[in-house]
PDB file of C-alpha atoms and ligand atoms in Angstrom:
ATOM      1  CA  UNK A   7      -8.388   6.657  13.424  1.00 20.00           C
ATOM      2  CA  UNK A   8      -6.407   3.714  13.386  1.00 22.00           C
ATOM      3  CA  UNK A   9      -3.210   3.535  11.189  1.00 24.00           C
ATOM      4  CA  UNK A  10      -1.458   0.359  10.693  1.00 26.00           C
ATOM      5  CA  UNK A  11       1.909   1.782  10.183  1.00 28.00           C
ATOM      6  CA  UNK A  12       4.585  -0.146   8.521  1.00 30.00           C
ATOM      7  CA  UNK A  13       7.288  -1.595  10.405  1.00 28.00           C
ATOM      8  CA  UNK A  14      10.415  -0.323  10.182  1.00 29.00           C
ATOM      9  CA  UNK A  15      12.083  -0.173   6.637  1.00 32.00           C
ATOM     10  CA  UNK A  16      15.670  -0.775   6.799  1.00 30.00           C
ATOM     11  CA  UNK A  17      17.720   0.959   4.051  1.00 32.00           C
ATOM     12  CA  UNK A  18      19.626  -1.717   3.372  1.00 28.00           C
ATOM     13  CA  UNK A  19      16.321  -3.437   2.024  1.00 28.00           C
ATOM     14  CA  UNK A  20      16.592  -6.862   4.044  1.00 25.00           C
ATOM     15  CA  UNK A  21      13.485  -5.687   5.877  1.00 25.00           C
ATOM     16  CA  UNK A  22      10.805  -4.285   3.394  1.00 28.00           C
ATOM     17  CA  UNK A  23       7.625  -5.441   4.948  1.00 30.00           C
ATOM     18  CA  UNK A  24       4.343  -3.871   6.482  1.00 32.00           C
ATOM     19  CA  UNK A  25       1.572  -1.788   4.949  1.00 33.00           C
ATOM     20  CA  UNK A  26       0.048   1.751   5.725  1.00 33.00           C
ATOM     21  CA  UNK A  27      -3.533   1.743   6.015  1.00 29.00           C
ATOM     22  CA  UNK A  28      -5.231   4.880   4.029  1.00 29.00           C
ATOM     23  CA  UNK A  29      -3.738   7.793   5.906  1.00 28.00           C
ATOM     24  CA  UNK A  30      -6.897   9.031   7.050  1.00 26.00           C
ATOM     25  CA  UNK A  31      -8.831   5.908   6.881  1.00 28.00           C
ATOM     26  CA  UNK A  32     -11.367   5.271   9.864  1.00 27.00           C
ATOM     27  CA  UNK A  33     -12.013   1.928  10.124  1.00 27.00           C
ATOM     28  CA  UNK A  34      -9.447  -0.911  10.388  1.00 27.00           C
ATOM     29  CA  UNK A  35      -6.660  -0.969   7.788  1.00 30.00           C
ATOM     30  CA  UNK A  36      -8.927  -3.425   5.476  1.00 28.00           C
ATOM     31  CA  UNK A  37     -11.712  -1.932   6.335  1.00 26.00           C
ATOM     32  CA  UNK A  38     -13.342  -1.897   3.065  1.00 28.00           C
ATOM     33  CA  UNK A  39     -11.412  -5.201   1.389  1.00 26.00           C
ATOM     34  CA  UNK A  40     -14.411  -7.244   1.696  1.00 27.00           C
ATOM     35  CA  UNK A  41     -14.275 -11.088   1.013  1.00 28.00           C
ATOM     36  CA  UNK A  42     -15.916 -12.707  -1.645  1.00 25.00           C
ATOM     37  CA  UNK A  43     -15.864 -16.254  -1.686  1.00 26.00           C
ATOM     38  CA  UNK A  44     -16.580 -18.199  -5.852  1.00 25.00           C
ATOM     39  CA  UNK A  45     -17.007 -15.255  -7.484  1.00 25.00           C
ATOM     40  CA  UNK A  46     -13.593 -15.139  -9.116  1.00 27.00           C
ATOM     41  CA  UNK A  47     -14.764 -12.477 -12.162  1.00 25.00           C
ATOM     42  CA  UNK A  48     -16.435  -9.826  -9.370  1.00 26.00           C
ATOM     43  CA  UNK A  49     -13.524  -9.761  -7.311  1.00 31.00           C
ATOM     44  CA  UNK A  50      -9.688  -9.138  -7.333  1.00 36.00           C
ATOM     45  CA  UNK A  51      -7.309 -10.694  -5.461  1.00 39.00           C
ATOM     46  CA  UNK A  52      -4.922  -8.903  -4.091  1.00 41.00           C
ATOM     47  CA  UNK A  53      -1.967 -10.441  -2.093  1.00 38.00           C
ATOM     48  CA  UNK A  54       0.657  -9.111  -0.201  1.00 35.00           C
ATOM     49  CA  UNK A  55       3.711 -11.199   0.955  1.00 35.00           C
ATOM     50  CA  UNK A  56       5.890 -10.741   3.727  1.00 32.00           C
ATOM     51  CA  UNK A  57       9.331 -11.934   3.248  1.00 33.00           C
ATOM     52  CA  UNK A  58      12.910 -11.388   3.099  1.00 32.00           C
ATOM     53  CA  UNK A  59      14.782 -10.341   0.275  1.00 38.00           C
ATOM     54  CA  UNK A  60      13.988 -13.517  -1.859  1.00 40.00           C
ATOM     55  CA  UNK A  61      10.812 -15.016  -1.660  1.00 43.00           C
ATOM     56  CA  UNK A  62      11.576 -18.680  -1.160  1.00 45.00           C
ATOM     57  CA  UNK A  63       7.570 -19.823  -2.545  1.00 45.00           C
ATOM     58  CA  UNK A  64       4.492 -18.019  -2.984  1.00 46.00           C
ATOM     59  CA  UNK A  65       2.614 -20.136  -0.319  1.00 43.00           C
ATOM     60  CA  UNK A  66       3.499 -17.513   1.548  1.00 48.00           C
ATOM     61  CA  UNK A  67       1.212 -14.917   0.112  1.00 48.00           C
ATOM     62  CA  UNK A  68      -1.810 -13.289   1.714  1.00 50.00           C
ATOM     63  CA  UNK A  69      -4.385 -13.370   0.298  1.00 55.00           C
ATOM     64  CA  UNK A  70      -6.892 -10.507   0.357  1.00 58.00           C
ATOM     65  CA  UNK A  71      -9.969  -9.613  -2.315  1.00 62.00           C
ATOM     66  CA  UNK A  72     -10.780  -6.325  -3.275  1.00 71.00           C
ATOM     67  CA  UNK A  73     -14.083  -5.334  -4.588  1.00 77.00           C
ATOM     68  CA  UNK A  74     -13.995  -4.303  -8.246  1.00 81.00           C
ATOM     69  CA  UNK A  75     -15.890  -0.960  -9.287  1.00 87.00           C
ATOM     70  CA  UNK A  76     -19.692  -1.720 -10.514  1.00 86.00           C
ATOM     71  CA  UNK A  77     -18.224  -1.742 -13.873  1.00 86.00           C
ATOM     72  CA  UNK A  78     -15.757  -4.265 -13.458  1.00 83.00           C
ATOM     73  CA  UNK A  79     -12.702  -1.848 -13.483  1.00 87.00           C
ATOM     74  CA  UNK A  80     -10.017  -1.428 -10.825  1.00 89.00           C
ATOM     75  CA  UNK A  81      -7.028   1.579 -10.906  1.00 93.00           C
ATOM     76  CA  UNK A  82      -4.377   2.282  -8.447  1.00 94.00           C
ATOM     77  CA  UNK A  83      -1.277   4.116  -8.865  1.00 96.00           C
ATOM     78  CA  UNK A  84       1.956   2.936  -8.079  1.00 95.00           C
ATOM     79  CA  UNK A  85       4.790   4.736  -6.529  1.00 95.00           C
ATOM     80  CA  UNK A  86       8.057   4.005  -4.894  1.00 91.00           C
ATOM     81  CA  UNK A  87      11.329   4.865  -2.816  1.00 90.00           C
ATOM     82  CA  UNK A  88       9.752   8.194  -1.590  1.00 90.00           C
ATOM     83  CA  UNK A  89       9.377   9.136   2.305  1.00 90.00           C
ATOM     84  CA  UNK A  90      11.755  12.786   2.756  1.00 92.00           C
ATOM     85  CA  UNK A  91       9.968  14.773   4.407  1.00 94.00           C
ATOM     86  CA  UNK A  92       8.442  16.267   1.342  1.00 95.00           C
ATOM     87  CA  UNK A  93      11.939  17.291   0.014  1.00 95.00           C
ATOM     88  CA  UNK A  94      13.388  15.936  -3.391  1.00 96.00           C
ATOM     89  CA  UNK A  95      10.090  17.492  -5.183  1.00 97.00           C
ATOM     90  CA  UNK A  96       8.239  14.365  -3.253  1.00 96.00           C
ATOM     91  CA  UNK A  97       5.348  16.730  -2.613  1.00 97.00           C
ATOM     92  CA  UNK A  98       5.021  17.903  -6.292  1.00 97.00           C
ATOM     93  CA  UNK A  99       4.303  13.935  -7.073  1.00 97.00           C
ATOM     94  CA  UNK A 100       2.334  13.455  -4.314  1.00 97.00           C
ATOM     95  CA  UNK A 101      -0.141  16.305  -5.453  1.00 98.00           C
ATOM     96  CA  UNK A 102       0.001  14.963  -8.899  1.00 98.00           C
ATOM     97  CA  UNK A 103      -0.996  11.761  -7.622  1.00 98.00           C
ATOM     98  CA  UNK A 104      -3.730  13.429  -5.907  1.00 98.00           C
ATOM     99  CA  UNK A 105      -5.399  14.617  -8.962  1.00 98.00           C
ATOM    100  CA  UNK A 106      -4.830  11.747 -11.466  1.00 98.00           C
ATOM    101  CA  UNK A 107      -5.818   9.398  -8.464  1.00 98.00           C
ATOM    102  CA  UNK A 108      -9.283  11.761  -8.223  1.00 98.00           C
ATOM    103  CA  UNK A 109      -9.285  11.233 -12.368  1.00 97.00           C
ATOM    104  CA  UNK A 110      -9.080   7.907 -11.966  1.00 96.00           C
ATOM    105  CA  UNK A 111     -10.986   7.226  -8.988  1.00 96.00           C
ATOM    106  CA  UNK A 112      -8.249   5.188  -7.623  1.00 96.00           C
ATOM    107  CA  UNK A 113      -8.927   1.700  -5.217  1.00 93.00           C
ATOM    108  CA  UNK A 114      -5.266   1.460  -3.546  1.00 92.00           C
ATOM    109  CA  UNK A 115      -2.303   2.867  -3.998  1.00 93.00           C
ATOM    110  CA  UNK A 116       0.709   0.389  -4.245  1.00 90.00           C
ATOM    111  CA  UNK A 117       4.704   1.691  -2.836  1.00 89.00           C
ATOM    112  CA  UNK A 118       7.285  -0.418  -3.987  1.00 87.00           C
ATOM    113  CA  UNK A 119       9.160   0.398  -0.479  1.00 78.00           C
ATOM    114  CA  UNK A 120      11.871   2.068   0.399  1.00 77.00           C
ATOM    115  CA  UNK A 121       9.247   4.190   2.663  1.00 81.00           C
ATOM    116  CA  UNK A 122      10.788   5.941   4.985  1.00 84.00           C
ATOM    117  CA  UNK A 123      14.357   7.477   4.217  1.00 82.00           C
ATOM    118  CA  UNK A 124      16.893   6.925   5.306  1.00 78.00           C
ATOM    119  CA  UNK A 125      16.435   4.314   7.937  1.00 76.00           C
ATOM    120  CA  UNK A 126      13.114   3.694   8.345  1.00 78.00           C
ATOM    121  CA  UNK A 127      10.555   4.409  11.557  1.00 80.00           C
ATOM    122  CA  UNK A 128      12.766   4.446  14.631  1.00 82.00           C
ATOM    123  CA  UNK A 129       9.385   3.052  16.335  1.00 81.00           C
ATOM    124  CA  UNK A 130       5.576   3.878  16.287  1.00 82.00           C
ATOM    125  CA  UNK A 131       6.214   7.150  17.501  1.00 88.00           C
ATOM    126  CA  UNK A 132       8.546   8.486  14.906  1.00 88.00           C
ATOM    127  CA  UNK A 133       7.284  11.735  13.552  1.00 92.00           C
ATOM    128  CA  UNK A 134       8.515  10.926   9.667  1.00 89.00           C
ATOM    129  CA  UNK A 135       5.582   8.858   9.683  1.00 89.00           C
ATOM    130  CA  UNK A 136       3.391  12.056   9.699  1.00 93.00           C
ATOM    131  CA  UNK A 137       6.364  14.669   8.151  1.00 94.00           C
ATOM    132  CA  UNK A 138       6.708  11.953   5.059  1.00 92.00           C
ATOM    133  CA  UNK A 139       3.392  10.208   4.664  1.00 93.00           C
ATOM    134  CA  UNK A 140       0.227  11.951   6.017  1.00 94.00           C
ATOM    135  CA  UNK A 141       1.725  15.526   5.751  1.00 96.00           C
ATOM    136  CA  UNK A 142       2.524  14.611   1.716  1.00 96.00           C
ATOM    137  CA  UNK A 143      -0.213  12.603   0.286  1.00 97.00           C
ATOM    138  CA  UNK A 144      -2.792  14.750   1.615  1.00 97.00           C
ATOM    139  CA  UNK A 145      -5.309  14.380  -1.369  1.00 97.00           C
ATOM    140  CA  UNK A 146      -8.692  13.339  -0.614  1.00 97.00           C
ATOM    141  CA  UNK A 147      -8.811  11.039  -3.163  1.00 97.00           C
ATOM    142  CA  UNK A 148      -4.976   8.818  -1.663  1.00 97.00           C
ATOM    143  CA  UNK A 149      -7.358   8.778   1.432  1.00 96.00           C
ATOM    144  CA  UNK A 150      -7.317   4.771   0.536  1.00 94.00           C
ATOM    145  CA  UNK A 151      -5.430   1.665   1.046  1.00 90.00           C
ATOM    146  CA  UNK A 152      -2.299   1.732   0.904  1.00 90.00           C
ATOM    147  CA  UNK A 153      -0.274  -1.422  -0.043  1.00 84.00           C
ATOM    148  CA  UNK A 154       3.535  -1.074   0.415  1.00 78.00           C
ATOM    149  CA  UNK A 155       6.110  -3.597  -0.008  1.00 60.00           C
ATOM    150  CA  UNK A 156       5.696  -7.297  -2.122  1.00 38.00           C
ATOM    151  CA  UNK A 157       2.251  -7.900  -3.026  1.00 33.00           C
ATOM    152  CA  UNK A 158       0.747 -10.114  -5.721  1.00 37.00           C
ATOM    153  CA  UNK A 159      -2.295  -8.575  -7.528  1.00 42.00           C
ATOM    154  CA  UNK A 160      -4.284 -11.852  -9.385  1.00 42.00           C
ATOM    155  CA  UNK A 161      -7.244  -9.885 -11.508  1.00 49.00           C
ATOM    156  CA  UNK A 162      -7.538 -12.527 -14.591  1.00 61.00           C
ATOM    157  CA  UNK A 163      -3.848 -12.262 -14.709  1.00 70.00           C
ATOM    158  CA  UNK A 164      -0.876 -11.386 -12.295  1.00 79.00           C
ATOM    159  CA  UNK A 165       1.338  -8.931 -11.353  1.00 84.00           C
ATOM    160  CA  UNK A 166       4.161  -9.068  -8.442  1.00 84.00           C
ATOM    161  CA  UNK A 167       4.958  -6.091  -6.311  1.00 85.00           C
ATOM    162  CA  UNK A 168       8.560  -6.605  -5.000  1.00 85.00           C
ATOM    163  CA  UNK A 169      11.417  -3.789  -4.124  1.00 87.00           C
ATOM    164  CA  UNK A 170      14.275  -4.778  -6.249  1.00 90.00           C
ATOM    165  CA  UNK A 171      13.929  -4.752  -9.777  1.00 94.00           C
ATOM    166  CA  UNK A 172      14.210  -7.913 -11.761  1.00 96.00           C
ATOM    167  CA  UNK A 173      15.545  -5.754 -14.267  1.00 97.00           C
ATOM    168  CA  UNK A 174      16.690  -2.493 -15.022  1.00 97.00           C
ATOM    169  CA  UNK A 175      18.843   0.300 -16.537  1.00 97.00           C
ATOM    170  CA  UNK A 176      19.376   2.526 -13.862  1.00 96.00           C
ATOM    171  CA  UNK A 177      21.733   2.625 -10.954  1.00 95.00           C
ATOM    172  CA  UNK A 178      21.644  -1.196  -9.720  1.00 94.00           C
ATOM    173  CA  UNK A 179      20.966  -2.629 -12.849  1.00 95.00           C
ATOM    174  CA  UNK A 180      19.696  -6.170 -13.254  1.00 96.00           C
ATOM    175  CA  UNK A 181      19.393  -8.259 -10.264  1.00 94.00           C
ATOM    176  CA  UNK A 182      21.043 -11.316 -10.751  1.00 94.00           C
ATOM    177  CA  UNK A 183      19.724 -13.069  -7.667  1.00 91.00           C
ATOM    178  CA  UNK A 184      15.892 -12.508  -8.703  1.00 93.00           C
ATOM    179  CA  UNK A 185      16.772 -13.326 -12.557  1.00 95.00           C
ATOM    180  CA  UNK A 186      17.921 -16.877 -10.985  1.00 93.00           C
ATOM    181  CA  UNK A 187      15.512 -17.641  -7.708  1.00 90.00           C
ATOM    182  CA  UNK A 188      12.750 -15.416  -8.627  1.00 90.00           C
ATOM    183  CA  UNK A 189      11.905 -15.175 -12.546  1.00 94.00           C
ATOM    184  CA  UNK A 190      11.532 -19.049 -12.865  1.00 93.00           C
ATOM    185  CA  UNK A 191       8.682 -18.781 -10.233  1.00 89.00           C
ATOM    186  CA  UNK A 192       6.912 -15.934 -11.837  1.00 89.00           C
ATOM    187  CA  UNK A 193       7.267 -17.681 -15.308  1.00 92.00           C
ATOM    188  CA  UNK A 194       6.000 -20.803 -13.782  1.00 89.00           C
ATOM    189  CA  UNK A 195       3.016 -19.212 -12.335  1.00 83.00           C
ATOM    190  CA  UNK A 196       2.059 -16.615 -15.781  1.00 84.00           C
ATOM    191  CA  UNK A 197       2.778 -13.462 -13.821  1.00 86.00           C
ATOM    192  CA  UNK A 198       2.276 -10.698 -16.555  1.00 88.00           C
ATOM    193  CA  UNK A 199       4.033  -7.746 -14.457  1.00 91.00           C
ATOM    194  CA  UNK A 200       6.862  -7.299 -12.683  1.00 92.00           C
ATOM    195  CA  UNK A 201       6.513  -3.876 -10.352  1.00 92.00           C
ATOM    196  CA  UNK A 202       9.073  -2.425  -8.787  1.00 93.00           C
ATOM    197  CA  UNK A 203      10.758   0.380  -6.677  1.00 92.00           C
ATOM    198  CA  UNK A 204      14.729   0.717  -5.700  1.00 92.00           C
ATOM    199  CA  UNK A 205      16.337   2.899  -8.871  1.00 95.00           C
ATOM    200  CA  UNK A 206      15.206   5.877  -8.674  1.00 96.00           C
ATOM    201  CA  UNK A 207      13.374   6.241 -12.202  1.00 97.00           C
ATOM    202  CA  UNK A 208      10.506   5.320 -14.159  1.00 98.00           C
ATOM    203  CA  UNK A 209      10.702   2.255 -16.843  1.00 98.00           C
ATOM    204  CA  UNK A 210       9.428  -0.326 -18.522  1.00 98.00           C
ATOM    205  CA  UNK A 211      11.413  -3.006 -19.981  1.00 98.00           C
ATOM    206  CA  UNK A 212       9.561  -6.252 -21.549  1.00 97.00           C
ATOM    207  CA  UNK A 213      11.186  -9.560 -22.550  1.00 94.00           C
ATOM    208  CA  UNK A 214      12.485 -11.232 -24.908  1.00 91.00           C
ATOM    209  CA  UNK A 215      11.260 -14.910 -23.482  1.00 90.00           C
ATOM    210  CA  UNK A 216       8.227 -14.695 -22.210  1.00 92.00           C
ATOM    211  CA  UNK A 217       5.005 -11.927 -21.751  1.00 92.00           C
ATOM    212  CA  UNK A 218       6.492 -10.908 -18.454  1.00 95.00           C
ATOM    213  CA  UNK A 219       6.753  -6.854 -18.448  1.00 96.00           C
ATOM    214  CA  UNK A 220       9.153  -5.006 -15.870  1.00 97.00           C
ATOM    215  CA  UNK A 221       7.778  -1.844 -14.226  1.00 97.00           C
ATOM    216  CA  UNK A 222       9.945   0.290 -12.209  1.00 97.00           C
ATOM    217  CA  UNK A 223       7.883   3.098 -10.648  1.00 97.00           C
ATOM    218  CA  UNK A 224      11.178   4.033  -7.546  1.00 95.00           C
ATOM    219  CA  UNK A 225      11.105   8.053  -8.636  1.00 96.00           C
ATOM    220  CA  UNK A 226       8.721   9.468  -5.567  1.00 96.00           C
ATOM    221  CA  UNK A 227      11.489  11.813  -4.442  1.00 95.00           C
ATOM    222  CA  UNK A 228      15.149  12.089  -4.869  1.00 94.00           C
ATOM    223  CA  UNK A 229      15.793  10.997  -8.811  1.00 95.00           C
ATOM    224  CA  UNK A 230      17.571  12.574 -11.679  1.00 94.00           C
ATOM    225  CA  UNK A 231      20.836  10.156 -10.846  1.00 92.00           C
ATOM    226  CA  UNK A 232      22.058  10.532 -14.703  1.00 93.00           C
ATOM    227  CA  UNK A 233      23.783   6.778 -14.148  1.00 89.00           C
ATOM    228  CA  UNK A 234      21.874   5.181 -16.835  1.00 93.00           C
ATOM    229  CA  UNK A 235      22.857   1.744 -18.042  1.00 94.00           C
ATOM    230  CA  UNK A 236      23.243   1.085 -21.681  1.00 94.00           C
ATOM    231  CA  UNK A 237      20.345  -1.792 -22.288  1.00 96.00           C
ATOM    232  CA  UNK A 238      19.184  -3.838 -25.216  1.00 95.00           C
ATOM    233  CA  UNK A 239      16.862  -2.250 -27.236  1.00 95.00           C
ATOM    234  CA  UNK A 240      14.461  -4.522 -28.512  1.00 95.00           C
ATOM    235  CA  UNK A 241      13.410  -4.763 -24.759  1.00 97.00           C
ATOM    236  CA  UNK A 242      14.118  -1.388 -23.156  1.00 97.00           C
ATOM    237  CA  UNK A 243      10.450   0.199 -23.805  1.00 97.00           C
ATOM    238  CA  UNK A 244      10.736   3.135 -22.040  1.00 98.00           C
ATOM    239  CA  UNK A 245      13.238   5.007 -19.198  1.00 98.00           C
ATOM    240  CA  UNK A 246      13.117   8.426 -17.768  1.00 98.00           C
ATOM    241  CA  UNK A 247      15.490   9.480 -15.066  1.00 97.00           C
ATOM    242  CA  UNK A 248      13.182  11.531 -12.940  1.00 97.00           C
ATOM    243  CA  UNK A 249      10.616  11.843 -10.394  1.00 97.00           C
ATOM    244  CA  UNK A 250       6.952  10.665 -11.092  1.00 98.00           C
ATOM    245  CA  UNK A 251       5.031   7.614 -10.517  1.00 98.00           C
ATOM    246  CA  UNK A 252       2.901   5.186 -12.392  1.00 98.00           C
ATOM    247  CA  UNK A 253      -1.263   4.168 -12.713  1.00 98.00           C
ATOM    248  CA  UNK A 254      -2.905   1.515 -13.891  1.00 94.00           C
ATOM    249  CA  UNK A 255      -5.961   0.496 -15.168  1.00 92.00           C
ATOM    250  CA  UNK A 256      -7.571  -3.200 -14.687  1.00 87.00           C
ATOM    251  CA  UNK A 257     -10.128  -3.995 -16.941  1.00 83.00           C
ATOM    252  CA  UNK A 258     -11.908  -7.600 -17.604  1.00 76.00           C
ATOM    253  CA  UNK A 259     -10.275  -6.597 -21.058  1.00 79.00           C
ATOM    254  CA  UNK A 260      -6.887  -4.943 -20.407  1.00 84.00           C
ATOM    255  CA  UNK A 261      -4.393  -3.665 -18.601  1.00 89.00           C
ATOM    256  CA  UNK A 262      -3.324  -0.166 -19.295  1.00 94.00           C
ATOM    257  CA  UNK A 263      -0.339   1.170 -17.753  1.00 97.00           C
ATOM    258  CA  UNK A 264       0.803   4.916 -17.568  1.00 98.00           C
ATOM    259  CA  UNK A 265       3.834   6.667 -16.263  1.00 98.00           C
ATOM    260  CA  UNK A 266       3.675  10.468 -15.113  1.00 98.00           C
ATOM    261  CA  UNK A 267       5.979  12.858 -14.583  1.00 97.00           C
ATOM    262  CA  UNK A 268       6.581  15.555 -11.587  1.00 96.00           C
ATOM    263  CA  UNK A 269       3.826  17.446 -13.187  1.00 96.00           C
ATOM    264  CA  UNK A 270       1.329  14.723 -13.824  1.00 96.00           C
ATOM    265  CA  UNK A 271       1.928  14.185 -17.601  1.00 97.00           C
ATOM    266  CA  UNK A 272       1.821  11.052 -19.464  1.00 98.00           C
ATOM    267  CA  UNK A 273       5.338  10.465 -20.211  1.00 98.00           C
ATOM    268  CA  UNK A 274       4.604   6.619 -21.549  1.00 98.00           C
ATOM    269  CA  UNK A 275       1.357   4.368 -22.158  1.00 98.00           C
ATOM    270  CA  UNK A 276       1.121   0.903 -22.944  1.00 97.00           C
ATOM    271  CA  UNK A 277      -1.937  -1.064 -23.175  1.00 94.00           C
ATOM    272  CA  UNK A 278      -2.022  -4.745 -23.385  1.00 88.00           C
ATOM    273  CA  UNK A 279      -5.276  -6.541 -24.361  1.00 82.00           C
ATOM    274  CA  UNK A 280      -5.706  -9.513 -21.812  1.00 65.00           C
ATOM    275  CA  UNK A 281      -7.420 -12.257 -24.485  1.00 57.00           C
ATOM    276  CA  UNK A 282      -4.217 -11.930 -26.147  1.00 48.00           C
ATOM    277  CA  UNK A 283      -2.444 -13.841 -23.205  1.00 48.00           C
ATOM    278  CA  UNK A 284      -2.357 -17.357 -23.131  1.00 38.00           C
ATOM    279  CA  UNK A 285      -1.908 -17.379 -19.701  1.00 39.00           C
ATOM    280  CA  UNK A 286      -5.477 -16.170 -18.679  1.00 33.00           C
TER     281      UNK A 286
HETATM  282  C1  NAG B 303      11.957  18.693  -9.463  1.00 62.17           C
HETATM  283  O1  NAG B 303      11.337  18.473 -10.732  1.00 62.17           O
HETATM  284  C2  NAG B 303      11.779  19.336 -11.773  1.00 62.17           C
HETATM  285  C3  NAG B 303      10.986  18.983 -13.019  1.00 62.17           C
HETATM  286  O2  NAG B 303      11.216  17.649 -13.407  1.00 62.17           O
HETATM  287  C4  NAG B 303      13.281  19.172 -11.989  1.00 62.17           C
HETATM  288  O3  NAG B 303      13.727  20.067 -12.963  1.00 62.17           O
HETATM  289  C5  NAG B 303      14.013  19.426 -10.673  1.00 62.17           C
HETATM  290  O4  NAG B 303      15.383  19.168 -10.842  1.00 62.17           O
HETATM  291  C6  NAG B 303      13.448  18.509  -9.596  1.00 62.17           C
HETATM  292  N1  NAG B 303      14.082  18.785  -8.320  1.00 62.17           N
HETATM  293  C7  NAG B 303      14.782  17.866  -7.664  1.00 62.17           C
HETATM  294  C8  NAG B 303      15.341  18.303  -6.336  1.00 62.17           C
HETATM  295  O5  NAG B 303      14.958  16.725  -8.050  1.00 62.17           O
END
């Protein structure tokens, strides 16, 4: 077994890079990512990018393809800011991701970081790898990749895995940094998501300027802060202070995207047909 185990996350979130290889996995950490060279509709690109706090250009990125289902669909679930031992009702989500990710017959999982509280591994030996990651996500079917920190998922459209949220109601708010170096990059390059950990909540807040949607999915453990930020709106789609995480669906067609409570339910859904974006 061979575990590729993220380096060190640093709380303070200027180190948020690495990746955990499916927990029980027994090949090499990409074992099944197989590459597919000009045939752009079969495959999906995922990329994951290693950087500091801003992303100073996406030449950067990694590039690596992941084999679409025989019908052309892809799902992974998304879930962020979670590694305490189980505590924090972390193990109630990760069971519930267990059995939506069986219902789904998930590819990947994605974390949006913050993997390992409250400083990160102290080195390859550190037990919290096993007492927060394999011990929790135990499911057969999370027995995949698993992609943590900034990524960039191209499948006839793109979405941007970073840590910080562009924006957002809860504790930190709106990140004025990535609204000034970041969001002019993604809206030069037609990213359609924005997915993120850091508050400790589920949302989903679109815009008012362009097709770019903002996913929080930070609620794998400790939530329920009650700090919520009063936001406009005619953007603020949905926001629920709580633990849970978030799936989604790739389709040649659409993108649907659900969030899920502790117990698994759908608390929001929003589909989005892709022909009606411009951008693919
Ligand atoms: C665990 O989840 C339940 C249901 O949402 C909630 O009532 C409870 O406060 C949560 N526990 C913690 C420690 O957050």
């Amino acid at each position: 077994m061979v575990i590729t185990k993220t380096m060190a996350h640093n709380h303070n979130h200027q180190i948020n890079s690495g990746r955990i290889a499916g927990a029980a996995s027994s090949s090499s950490s990409f074992g099944n990512l197989k590459r597919v060279v000009g045939m752009p509709l079969a495959v999906v690109l995922f990329s994951i990018i290693f950087f500091f706090k801003i992303p100073s250009c996406f030449s950067q990125l990694t590039r690596l393809e992941h084999q679409v289902k025989d019908d052309g669909s892809l799902s992974l679930l998304v879930v962020g800011d979670w590694g305490r031992r189980g505590h924090f009702n972390q193990t109630i989500v990760a069971s519930q991701m267990g059995r939506i990710g069986k219902e789904l017959d998930i590819d990947f999982v994605v974390s949006t970081g913050d993997n390992f509280y409250d400083d990160g591994l102290k080195g390859p030996h550190d037990p919290a790898f096993e007492e927060s990651f394999t011990e929790v996500y135990t499911a057969d079917s999370l027995q995949k990749p698993w992609y943590t920190i900034l990524g960039n998922h191209d499948y006839r459209g793109k979405i941007v895995v970073g840590h910080h949220a562009i924006r957002s109601a809860g504790h930190h708010g709106d990140t004025e940094e990535l609204i000034q170096h970041l969001l002019p990059i993604l809206k030069a390059n037609n990213v359609d998501l924005y997915v993120n950990g850091h508050d400790h909540c589920l949302e989903h807040i679109s815009s008012h300027d362009s097709p770019i949607q903002y996913l929080t999915s930070g609620a794998g453990s400790k939530a329920w802060r009650g700090d919520t930020k009063k936001y406009d709106e005619r953007v603020m789609k949905f926001f629920y202070d709580g633990q849970g995480f978030m799936s989604m669906q790739l389709t040649n067609a659409n993108v649907e995207v659900l969030f899920h409570d502790v117990l698994g339910q759908v608390l929001h859904r929003w589909k989005v047909s892709k022909d009606l974006h411009s951008s693919m």
